[in-house]
């Protein structure tokens, strides 16, 4: 009698354990059916004491020129350099190492040439690029790199992978960035 009772208890415990394990595995799997959560737009610090330097020297210049070309505008390198003159970091030989920009500098610089609109949230940014064929100039921050950002232009959306495809003015080719790694995006449209 005791063996039968013990077997029943073990059987019930095994079935319960398998149910819990099965439920846990379902919870661990990605929920592709769920709508995207509307994350707020992230900015880099506006504090002058924590200015982020744009890496690769001329990526800001290249990103602005790319946006201009997409809108049928010719923006000269010298005009961009003149606009950002006091924010340019130069080597001893005079070559451009980077441009020191906070969020306000970034926004004002883009608005000098375009209507640069802050998206209402991540879903607005995704929708503007995916459904309205807009581009967005933004900054991305490489993993493990402190106080350095890179200026790129978001051109396509892959919602399945939660990534933007972007144009990199320093390294042309197909590049992708996760939605969460985009900072200070501005939807670019022509000035009116």
PDB file of C-alpha atoms in Angstrom:
ATOM      1  CA  UNK A   1       0.000   0.000   0.000  1.00  0.00           C
ATOM      2  CA  UNK A   2       2.795   2.404   0.863  1.00  0.00           C
ATOM      3  CA  UNK A   3       4.601   1.764  -2.441  1.00  0.00           C
ATOM      4  CA  UNK A   4       1.435   2.531  -4.412  1.00  0.00           C
ATOM      5  CA  UNK A   5       0.928   5.762  -2.486  1.00  0.00           C
ATOM      6  CA  UNK A   6       4.566   6.725  -3.014  1.00  0.00           C
ATOM      7  CA  UNK A   7       4.299   6.034  -6.776  1.00  0.00           C
ATOM      8  CA  UNK A   8       1.155   8.187  -7.011  1.00  0.00           C
ATOM      9  CA  UNK A   9       2.916  11.012  -5.172  1.00  0.00           C
ATOM     10  CA  UNK A  10       5.972  10.738  -7.447  1.00  0.00           C
ATOM     11  CA  UNK A  11       3.764  10.666 -10.544  1.00  0.00           C
ATOM     12  CA  UNK A  12       1.830  13.769  -9.438  1.00  0.00           C
ATOM     13  CA  UNK A  13       5.114  15.568  -8.570  1.00  0.00           C
ATOM     14  CA  UNK A  14       6.630  14.629 -11.975  1.00  0.00           C
ATOM     15  CA  UNK A  15       3.558  15.870 -13.871  1.00  0.00           C
ATOM     16  CA  UNK A  16       3.563  19.115 -11.844  1.00  0.00           C
ATOM     17  CA  UNK A  17       7.298  19.622 -12.474  1.00  0.00           C
ATOM     18  CA  UNK A  18       6.883  19.076 -16.213  1.00  0.00           C
ATOM     19  CA  UNK A  19       4.000  21.588 -16.296  1.00  0.00           C
ATOM     20  CA  UNK A  20       6.027  24.236 -14.496  1.00  0.00           C
ATOM     21  CA  UNK A  21       9.041  23.603 -16.762  1.00  0.00           C
ATOM     22  CA  UNK A  22       6.840  23.801 -19.864  1.00  0.00           C
ATOM     23  CA  UNK A  23       5.309  27.104 -18.711  1.00  0.00           C
ATOM     24  CA  UNK A  24       8.740  28.515 -17.896  1.00  0.00           C
ATOM     25  CA  UNK A  25      10.056  27.599 -21.373  1.00  0.00           C
ATOM     26  CA  UNK A  26       7.083  29.390 -22.950  1.00  0.00           C
ATOM     27  CA  UNK A  27       7.865  32.482 -20.872  1.00  0.00           C
ATOM     28  CA  UNK A  28      11.532  32.438 -21.918  1.00  0.00           C
ATOM     29  CA  UNK A  29      10.753  32.421 -25.647  1.00  0.00           C
ATOM     30  CA  UNK A  30      10.477  35.806 -27.426  1.00  0.00           C
ATOM     31  CA  UNK A  31       6.929  37.045 -27.800  1.00  0.00           C
ATOM     32  CA  UNK A  32       6.887  37.982 -31.504  1.00  0.00           C
ATOM     33  CA  UNK A  33       3.138  38.572 -31.422  1.00  0.00           C
ATOM     34  CA  UNK A  34       3.346  41.360 -28.848  1.00  0.00           C
ATOM     35  CA  UNK A  35       3.236  44.949 -30.162  1.00  0.00           C
ATOM     36  CA  UNK A  36       6.335  47.055 -29.714  1.00  0.00           C
ATOM     37  CA  UNK A  37       6.446  48.919 -26.455  1.00  0.00           C
ATOM     38  CA  UNK A  38       6.729  52.628 -27.130  1.00  0.00           C
ATOM     39  CA  UNK A  39      10.064  53.507 -25.568  1.00  0.00           C
ATOM     40  CA  UNK A  40      10.954  57.149 -25.026  1.00  0.00           C
ATOM     41  CA  UNK A  41      13.601  58.774 -27.212  1.00  0.00           C
ATOM     42  CA  UNK A  42      16.947  58.748 -25.436  1.00  0.00           C
ATOM     43  CA  UNK A  43      19.351  61.643 -25.523  1.00  0.00           C
ATOM     44  CA  UNK A  44      22.910  62.013 -24.465  1.00  0.00           C
ATOM     45  CA  UNK A  45      23.624  64.363 -21.593  1.00  0.00           C
ATOM     46  CA  UNK A  46      22.995  68.062 -22.180  1.00  0.00           C
ATOM     47  CA  UNK A  47      25.524  68.964 -19.548  1.00  0.00           C
ATOM     48  CA  UNK A  48      28.509  70.861 -20.895  1.00  0.00           C
ATOM     49  CA  UNK A  49      30.676  68.946 -18.434  1.00  0.00           C
ATOM     50  CA  UNK A  50      29.718  65.656 -20.082  1.00  0.00           C
ATOM     51  CA  UNK A  51      30.030  66.470 -23.771  1.00  0.00           C
ATOM     52  CA  UNK A  52      30.141  63.470 -26.051  1.00  0.00           C
ATOM     53  CA  UNK A  53      32.723  63.560 -28.779  1.00  0.00           C
ATOM     54  CA  UNK A  54      31.659  62.252 -32.133  1.00  0.00           C
ATOM     55  CA  UNK A  55      34.190  59.651 -33.191  1.00  0.00           C
ATOM     56  CA  UNK A  56      35.781  59.127 -36.559  1.00  0.00           C
ATOM     57  CA  UNK A  57      36.294  62.827 -37.050  1.00  0.00           C
ATOM     58  CA  UNK A  58      34.086  63.614 -39.985  1.00  0.00           C
ATOM     59  CA  UNK A  59      31.010  61.455 -39.395  1.00  0.00           C
ATOM     60  CA  UNK A  60      28.847  64.486 -38.487  1.00  0.00           C
ATOM     61  CA  UNK A  61      29.917  66.203 -41.700  1.00  0.00           C
ATOM     62  CA  UNK A  62      29.195  63.086 -43.765  1.00  0.00           C
ATOM     63  CA  UNK A  63      25.813  62.485 -42.100  1.00  0.00           C
ATOM     64  CA  UNK A  64      24.684  66.055 -42.800  1.00  0.00           C
ATOM     65  CA  UNK A  65      25.862  65.835 -46.413  1.00  0.00           C
ATOM     66  CA  UNK A  66      24.065  62.492 -46.865  1.00  0.00           C
ATOM     67  CA  UNK A  67      20.802  63.937 -45.503  1.00  0.00           C
ATOM     68  CA  UNK A  68      21.213  66.887 -47.851  1.00  0.00           C
ATOM     69  CA  UNK A  69      21.738  64.619 -50.850  1.00  0.00           C
ATOM     70  CA  UNK A  70      18.588  62.661 -49.974  1.00  0.00           C
ATOM     71  CA  UNK A  71      16.641  65.942 -49.979  1.00  0.00           C
ATOM     72  CA  UNK A  72      18.217  67.201 -53.221  1.00  0.00           C
ATOM     73  CA  UNK A  73      20.497  69.692 -51.483  1.00  0.00           C
ATOM     74  CA  UNK A  74      24.211  70.216 -51.969  1.00  0.00           C
ATOM     75  CA  UNK A  75      25.804  70.997 -48.602  1.00  0.00           C
ATOM     76  CA  UNK A  76      29.476  71.846 -48.736  1.00  0.00           C
ATOM     77  CA  UNK A  77      31.962  70.412 -46.271  1.00  0.00           C
ATOM     78  CA  UNK A  78      33.445  73.869 -45.645  1.00  0.00           C
ATOM     79  CA  UNK A  79      30.025  75.260 -44.662  1.00  0.00           C
ATOM     80  CA  UNK A  80      29.571  72.513 -42.068  1.00  0.00           C
ATOM     81  CA  UNK A  81      33.085  73.068 -40.709  1.00  0.00           C
ATOM     82  CA  UNK A  82      32.438  76.829 -40.479  1.00  0.00           C
ATOM     83  CA  UNK A  83      29.144  76.269 -38.652  1.00  0.00           C
ATOM     84  CA  UNK A  84      30.706  73.936 -36.039  1.00  0.00           C
ATOM     85  CA  UNK A  85      34.052  75.784 -35.924  1.00  0.00           C
ATOM     86  CA  UNK A  86      34.261  76.273 -32.139  1.00  0.00           C
ATOM     87  CA  UNK A  87      33.223  72.646 -31.481  1.00  0.00           C
ATOM     88  CA  UNK A  88      35.734  70.945 -33.792  1.00  0.00           C
ATOM     89  CA  UNK A  89      38.548  68.978 -32.165  1.00  0.00           C
ATOM     90  CA  UNK A  90      41.711  69.064 -34.243  1.00  0.00           C
ATOM     91  CA  UNK A  91      45.024  67.277 -34.131  1.00  0.00           C
ATOM     92  CA  UNK A  92      48.271  69.228 -33.947  1.00  0.00           C
ATOM     93  CA  UNK A  93      48.483  68.944 -37.729  1.00  0.00           C
ATOM     94  CA  UNK A  94      44.993  70.475 -38.087  1.00  0.00           C
ATOM     95  CA  UNK A  95      43.059  67.379 -39.186  1.00  0.00           C
ATOM     96  CA  UNK A  96      39.598  66.885 -37.694  1.00  0.00           C
ATOM     97  CA  UNK A  97      39.509  64.308 -34.889  1.00  0.00           C
ATOM     98  CA  UNK A  98      35.909  64.871 -33.893  1.00  0.00           C
ATOM     99  CA  UNK A  99      33.199  67.371 -33.129  1.00  0.00           C
ATOM    100  CA  UNK A 100      32.248  68.013 -29.510  1.00  0.00           C
ATOM    101  CA  UNK A 101      28.440  68.165 -29.361  1.00  0.00           C
ATOM    102  CA  UNK A 102      25.827  67.909 -26.671  1.00  0.00           C
ATOM    103  CA  UNK A 103      22.158  67.245 -27.500  1.00  0.00           C
ATOM    104  CA  UNK A 104      21.312  70.920 -27.960  1.00  0.00           C
ATOM    105  CA  UNK A 105      24.306  71.462 -30.294  1.00  0.00           C
ATOM    106  CA  UNK A 106      23.285  68.389 -32.280  1.00  0.00           C
ATOM    107  CA  UNK A 107      19.663  69.535 -32.627  1.00  0.00           C
ATOM    108  CA  UNK A 108      20.559  73.127 -33.538  1.00  0.00           C
ATOM    109  CA  UNK A 109      23.183  71.992 -36.049  1.00  0.00           C
ATOM    110  CA  UNK A 110      20.733  69.747 -37.897  1.00  0.00           C
ATOM    111  CA  UNK A 111      18.082  72.491 -37.834  1.00  0.00           C
ATOM    112  CA  UNK A 112      20.533  74.860 -39.477  1.00  0.00           C
ATOM    113  CA  UNK A 113      20.117  72.914 -42.746  1.00  0.00           C
ATOM    114  CA  UNK A 114      16.871  70.936 -42.281  1.00  0.00           C
ATOM    115  CA  UNK A 115      13.699  70.644 -40.258  1.00  0.00           C
ATOM    116  CA  UNK A 116      15.018  68.234 -37.660  1.00  0.00           C
ATOM    117  CA  UNK A 117      12.103  66.936 -35.592  1.00  0.00           C
ATOM    118  CA  UNK A 118      12.392  65.028 -32.334  1.00  0.00           C
ATOM    119  CA  UNK A 119      10.167  61.922 -32.642  1.00  0.00           C
ATOM    120  CA  UNK A 120       7.353  61.549 -30.090  1.00  0.00           C
ATOM    121  CA  UNK A 121       8.721  58.145 -29.094  1.00  0.00           C
ATOM    122  CA  UNK A 122      10.364  55.059 -30.512  1.00  0.00           C
ATOM    123  CA  UNK A 123       7.196  53.954 -32.324  1.00  0.00           C
ATOM    124  CA  UNK A 124       6.933  57.361 -34.009  1.00  0.00           C
ATOM    125  CA  UNK A 125      10.559  57.092 -35.154  1.00  0.00           C
ATOM    126  CA  UNK A 126       9.957  53.580 -36.501  1.00  0.00           C
ATOM    127  CA  UNK A 127       6.728  54.631 -38.219  1.00  0.00           C
ATOM    128  CA  UNK A 128       8.273  57.731 -39.828  1.00  0.00           C
ATOM    129  CA  UNK A 129      11.087  55.677 -41.356  1.00  0.00           C
ATOM    130  CA  UNK A 130       9.130  52.548 -42.217  1.00  0.00           C
ATOM    131  CA  UNK A 131       5.817  53.968 -43.447  1.00  0.00           C
ATOM    132  CA  UNK A 132       6.587  57.579 -44.404  1.00  0.00           C
ATOM    133  CA  UNK A 133       9.964  56.883 -46.060  1.00  0.00           C
ATOM    134  CA  UNK A 134      11.722  59.437 -43.885  1.00  0.00           C
ATOM    135  CA  UNK A 135      15.330  59.371 -42.781  1.00  0.00           C
ATOM    136  CA  UNK A 136      16.560  60.208 -39.304  1.00  0.00           C
ATOM    137  CA  UNK A 137      19.954  61.525 -38.341  1.00  0.00           C
ATOM    138  CA  UNK A 138      21.069  60.110 -34.988  1.00  0.00           C
ATOM    139  CA  UNK A 139      24.011  59.160 -32.858  1.00  0.00           C
ATOM    140  CA  UNK A 140      24.936  55.654 -31.848  1.00  0.00           C
ATOM    141  CA  UNK A 141      27.223  54.702 -29.031  1.00  0.00           C
ATOM    142  CA  UNK A 142      29.613  51.775 -29.520  1.00  0.00           C
ATOM    143  CA  UNK A 143      29.489  49.200 -26.723  1.00  0.00           C
ATOM    144  CA  UNK A 144      32.138  49.647 -24.077  1.00  0.00           C
ATOM    145  CA  UNK A 145      33.246  53.068 -25.341  1.00  0.00           C
ATOM    146  CA  UNK A 146      32.838  55.948 -22.906  1.00  0.00           C
ATOM    147  CA  UNK A 147      31.877  59.444 -24.091  1.00  0.00           C
ATOM    148  CA  UNK A 148      32.214  58.715 -27.808  1.00  0.00           C
ATOM    149  CA  UNK A 149      29.317  58.620 -30.239  1.00  0.00           C
ATOM    150  CA  UNK A 150      29.085  58.148 -33.971  1.00  0.00           C
ATOM    151  CA  UNK A 151      26.779  60.109 -36.309  1.00  0.00           C
ATOM    152  CA  UNK A 152      24.769  57.980 -38.746  1.00  0.00           C
ATOM    153  CA  UNK A 153      21.519  58.201 -40.737  1.00  0.00           C
ATOM    154  CA  UNK A 154      18.690  55.710 -40.125  1.00  0.00           C
ATOM    155  CA  UNK A 155      17.260  54.618 -43.479  1.00  0.00           C
ATOM    156  CA  UNK A 156      15.227  51.411 -42.968  1.00  0.00           C
ATOM    157  CA  UNK A 157      13.515  49.415 -40.228  1.00  0.00           C
ATOM    158  CA  UNK A 158      13.502  45.696 -39.445  1.00  0.00           C
ATOM    159  CA  UNK A 159      10.817  45.392 -36.746  1.00  0.00           C
ATOM    160  CA  UNK A 160      11.261  41.608 -36.569  1.00  0.00           C
ATOM    161  CA  UNK A 161      14.853  42.054 -35.377  1.00  0.00           C
ATOM    162  CA  UNK A 162      14.208  45.386 -33.575  1.00  0.00           C
ATOM    163  CA  UNK A 163      16.881  47.058 -35.671  1.00  0.00           C
ATOM    164  CA  UNK A 164      17.396  50.057 -37.900  1.00  0.00           C
ATOM    165  CA  UNK A 165      19.491  49.827 -41.033  1.00  0.00           C
ATOM    166  CA  UNK A 166      21.727  52.873 -41.200  1.00  0.00           C
ATOM    167  CA  UNK A 167      24.034  54.755 -43.522  1.00  0.00           C
ATOM    168  CA  UNK A 168      27.504  55.214 -42.034  1.00  0.00           C
ATOM    169  CA  UNK A 169      29.406  58.088 -43.660  1.00  0.00           C
ATOM    170  CA  UNK A 170      32.746  56.688 -42.487  1.00  0.00           C
ATOM    171  CA  UNK A 171      32.184  53.034 -43.406  1.00  0.00           C
ATOM    172  CA  UNK A 172      29.682  52.586 -46.282  1.00  0.00           C
ATOM    173  CA  UNK A 173      27.886  49.263 -46.461  1.00  0.00           C
ATOM    174  CA  UNK A 174      25.008  47.538 -44.714  1.00  0.00           C
ATOM    175  CA  UNK A 175      24.995  48.336 -41.001  1.00  0.00           C
ATOM    176  CA  UNK A 176      22.339  47.676 -38.349  1.00  0.00           C
ATOM    177  CA  UNK A 177      21.737  49.016 -34.865  1.00  0.00           C
ATOM    178  CA  UNK A 178      19.226  47.848 -32.258  1.00  0.00           C
ATOM    179  CA  UNK A 179      16.425  50.302 -31.495  1.00  0.00           C
ATOM    180  CA  UNK A 180      17.698  50.689 -27.922  1.00  0.00           C
ATOM    181  CA  UNK A 181      21.174  51.854 -29.037  1.00  0.00           C
ATOM    182  CA  UNK A 182      19.983  54.977 -30.884  1.00  0.00           C
ATOM    183  CA  UNK A 183      20.446  58.397 -29.287  1.00  0.00           C
ATOM    184  CA  UNK A 184      19.185  61.849 -30.234  1.00  0.00           C
ATOM    185  CA  UNK A 185      17.355  60.832 -33.425  1.00  0.00           C
ATOM    186  CA  UNK A 186      15.932  63.648 -35.497  1.00  0.00           C
ATOM    187  CA  UNK A 187      13.556  63.065 -38.386  1.00  0.00           C
ATOM    188  CA  UNK A 188      14.945  65.024 -41.322  1.00  0.00           C
ATOM    189  CA  UNK A 189      12.684  66.916 -43.731  1.00  0.00           C
ATOM    190  CA  UNK A 190      13.376  69.923 -45.983  1.00  0.00           C
ATOM    191  CA  UNK A 191      13.155  73.410 -44.521  1.00  0.00           C
ATOM    192  CA  UNK A 192       9.909  75.103 -45.429  1.00  0.00           C
TER     193      UNK A 192
END
